[in-house]
Amino acid sequence: MSKLSDDTNVLDLSLPGTHDSGALHSIADVAGKCQDIPISSQLEIGVRFFDLRLQLVNDEFKIVHSFVDQNLKFKSVAKDLYSFIKNNETEFLIISIKQESDSINSNLSFEEALVRDLKPYEDVFMMNVSKLPENVGKARSKIFILSRFSGEIGIPANSGWF
């Protein structure tokens, strides 16, 4: 993105992205796996849109694909995304966060847990914006959230998806 003009309209871009970005594991090679490389490696090869499916279990987010636990914590993914942006300030990322399954044994709501986990990175994760910026210059060094759950965080995208 470093070669893009700051005036480039964000909506004119086609960003490389991955479906079920954290889904590296399957059950008996029949259900669950969508990716061959971890999110940190996806960042290195140019992926800039990430589809993250979360389940809140015991007040901690797990990355899941349907019923398959991907043995990956959202806190780890958030830290990787944050580190990437801090080290590549001409870039921006978009993450779609979906509440994949109902919470289990949790005192926090999905949104409360998300705010807690992103608070250390609030200079980069745009939790209080309701739309993408109009140009690349305003998007650089930031991570935008498409919220595929009911709540007030990020850009509302919780209807019209499967």
Short mmCIF file of C-alpha atoms in Angstrom, two decimals:
data_model
loop_
_atom_site.label_atom_id
_atom_site.label_comp_id
_atom_site.label_asym_id
_atom_site.label_seq_id
_atom_site.Cartn_x
_atom_site.Cartn_y
_atom_site.Cartn_z
CA MET A 1 0.00 0.00 0.00
CA SER A 2 3.00 2.29 0.30
CA LYS A 3 2.77 3.03 -3.43
CA LEU A 4 -0.88 4.08 -3.23
CA SER A 5 -1.65 7.78 -3.18
CA ASP A 6 -3.17 9.02 0.07
CA ASP A 7 -6.06 10.34 -2.05
CA THR A 8 -7.01 6.86 -3.35
CA ASN A 9 -10.59 6.04 -2.44
CA VAL A 10 -10.67 3.03 -0.08
CA LEU A 11 -13.81 1.76 -1.82
CA ASP A 12 -11.92 1.58 -5.12
CA LEU A 13 -9.51 -1.01 -3.71
CA SER A 14 -9.69 -4.76 -3.90
CA LEU A 15 -8.00 -6.11 -0.76
CA PRO A 16 -6.63 -9.64 -0.60
CA GLY A 17 -8.48 -11.52 2.12
CA THR A 18 -9.02 -14.94 3.60
CA HIS A 19 -12.17 -16.81 4.59
CA ASP A 20 -12.12 -18.21 8.13
CA SER A 21 -8.64 -16.74 8.48
CA GLY A 22 -7.70 -18.65 11.63
CA ALA A 23 -9.09 -22.03 10.57
CA LEU A 24 -5.93 -24.16 10.39
CA HIS A 25 -7.30 -27.33 12.00
CA SER A 26 -9.96 -29.84 11.06
CA ILE A 27 -11.64 -32.86 12.52
CA ALA A 28 -10.55 -35.99 10.63
CA ASP A 29 -9.76 -33.85 7.57
CA VAL A 30 -13.46 -33.30 6.90
CA ALA A 31 -14.55 -30.19 8.81
CA GLY A 32 -12.98 -26.98 10.02
CA LYS A 33 -9.83 -26.26 8.03
CA CYS A 34 -9.78 -23.38 5.55
CA GLN A 35 -6.16 -22.15 5.68
CA ASP A 36 -2.68 -23.65 5.45
CA ILE A 37 -0.72 -20.81 7.02
CA PRO A 38 -1.24 -18.79 10.23
CA ILE A 39 -2.46 -15.21 10.26
CA SER A 40 1.05 -13.87 10.87
CA SER A 41 2.19 -15.51 7.62
CA GLN A 42 -0.92 -14.34 5.79
CA LEU A 43 0.06 -10.78 6.71
CA GLU A 44 3.54 -11.34 5.26
CA ILE A 45 2.18 -12.50 1.90
CA GLY A 46 -0.19 -9.54 1.54
CA VAL A 47 -3.52 -10.50 3.09
CA ARG A 48 -5.23 -7.34 4.38
CA PHE A 49 -8.78 -8.57 5.10
CA PHE A 50 -9.32 -11.17 7.81
CA ASP A 51 -12.47 -13.15 8.58
CA LEU A 52 -12.31 -13.95 12.31
CA ARG A 53 -14.88 -16.26 13.91
CA LEU A 54 -14.94 -15.99 17.70
CA GLN A 55 -16.55 -17.84 20.56
CA LEU A 56 -16.44 -16.55 24.13
CA VAL A 57 -15.59 -19.40 26.51
CA ASN A 58 -14.86 -18.73 30.19
CA ASP A 59 -14.55 -15.00 29.37
CA GLU A 60 -11.80 -15.65 26.77
CA PHE A 61 -12.18 -15.56 22.99
CA LYS A 62 -11.26 -18.63 20.99
CA ILE A 63 -10.93 -18.66 17.24
CA VAL A 64 -13.37 -21.29 15.96
CA HIS A 65 -14.83 -22.50 12.70
CA SER A 66 -18.32 -23.68 13.41
CA PHE A 67 -17.86 -26.25 16.19
CA VAL A 68 -14.14 -26.75 15.56
CA ASP A 69 -11.83 -25.08 18.10
CA GLN A 70 -8.79 -23.75 16.22
CA ASN A 71 -6.49 -23.77 19.27
CA LEU A 72 -5.90 -20.05 18.83
CA LYS A 73 -6.81 -17.19 21.16
CA PHE A 74 -8.09 -13.88 19.81
CA LYS A 75 -5.69 -12.01 22.12
CA SER A 76 -2.79 -13.56 20.21
CA VAL A 77 -4.29 -12.61 16.84
CA ALA A 78 -4.98 -9.03 18.00
CA LYS A 79 -1.37 -8.71 19.15
CA ASP A 80 -0.07 -10.00 15.77
CA LEU A 81 -2.30 -7.57 13.83
CA TYR A 82 -1.26 -4.68 16.06
CA SER A 83 2.45 -5.48 15.70
CA PHE A 84 2.11 -5.69 11.93
CA ILE A 85 0.44 -2.28 11.66
CA LYS A 86 2.93 -0.65 14.02
CA ASN A 87 5.78 -2.00 11.86
CA ASN A 88 4.08 -1.19 8.53
CA GLU A 89 2.48 2.21 8.95
CA THR A 90 1.59 2.67 5.27
CA GLU A 91 -0.79 -0.31 5.52
CA PHE A 92 -4.29 -0.71 6.91
CA LEU A 93 -6.30 -3.82 7.72
CA ILE A 94 -9.95 -4.73 7.82
CA ILE A 95 -11.14 -7.49 10.11
CA SER A 96 -14.57 -9.04 10.10
CA ILE A 97 -15.46 -10.27 13.58
CA LYS A 98 -18.29 -12.77 13.80
CA GLN A 99 -19.78 -14.27 16.93
CA GLU A 100 -19.61 -17.82 15.62
CA SER A 101 -21.31 -19.59 18.53
CA ASP A 102 -23.08 -18.78 21.76
CA SER A 103 -20.90 -17.92 24.74
CA ILE A 104 -20.13 -20.67 27.24
CA ASN A 105 -19.68 -20.10 30.97
CA SER A 106 -18.89 -16.38 30.60
CA ASN A 107 -19.77 -13.43 32.80
CA LEU A 108 -18.91 -10.85 30.16
CA SER A 109 -20.98 -10.11 27.07
CA PHE A 110 -19.36 -10.64 23.67
CA GLU A 111 -18.96 -6.88 23.26
CA GLU A 112 -17.58 -6.31 26.79
CA ALA A 113 -14.93 -8.98 26.22
CA LEU A 114 -14.02 -7.50 22.84
CA VAL A 115 -13.58 -4.01 24.32
CA ARG A 116 -11.41 -5.49 27.09
CA ASP A 117 -9.20 -7.38 24.61
CA LEU A 118 -8.76 -4.44 22.22
CA LYS A 119 -8.26 -1.75 24.88
CA PRO A 120 -4.43 -2.14 24.92
CA TYR A 121 -4.45 -1.48 21.16
CA GLU A 122 -7.11 1.23 20.93
CA ASP A 123 -4.70 3.56 19.10
CA VAL A 124 -4.88 1.20 16.11
CA PHE A 125 -8.18 -0.74 16.33
CA MET A 126 -10.97 1.60 15.24
CA MET A 127 -13.76 0.51 17.58
CA ASN A 128 -15.76 3.74 17.40
CA VAL A 129 -16.08 4.31 13.66
CA SER A 130 -19.22 3.43 11.75
CA LYS A 131 -17.79 3.47 8.22
CA LEU A 132 -14.51 3.17 6.35
CA PRO A 133 -12.61 6.40 5.73
CA GLU A 134 -12.93 7.92 2.29
CA ASN A 135 -9.26 7.63 1.37
CA VAL A 136 -6.14 5.59 1.99
CA GLY A 137 -4.34 8.44 3.75
CA LYS A 138 -6.94 8.44 6.52
CA ALA A 139 -6.91 4.63 6.73
CA ARG A 140 -3.16 4.09 7.05
CA SER A 141 -1.87 2.66 10.34
CA LYS A 142 -5.33 1.52 11.41
CA ILE A 143 -7.36 -1.65 11.74
CA PHE A 144 -11.05 -1.36 10.91
CA ILE A 145 -13.63 -3.73 12.36
CA LEU A 146 -16.65 -5.04 10.49
CA SER A 147 -18.91 -6.18 13.32
CA ARG A 148 -20.86 -9.30 12.47
CA PHE A 149 -22.46 -9.35 15.90
CA SER A 150 -25.01 -7.12 17.56
CA GLY A 151 -23.36 -4.25 19.34
CA GLU A 152 -21.85 -0.82 18.97
CA ILE A 153 -18.25 -1.68 18.04
CA GLY A 154 -17.00 -0.98 14.54
CA ILE A 155 -18.77 -0.85 11.20
CA PRO A 156 -22.15 -2.60 11.41
CA ALA A 157 -22.22 -5.66 9.18
CA ASN A 158 -24.37 -8.06 11.16
CA SER A 159 -27.07 -8.65 8.58
CA GLY A 160 -27.05 -10.07 5.08
CA TRP A 161 -24.28 -12.62 5.79
CA PHE A 162 -24.43 -16.37 6.15
#
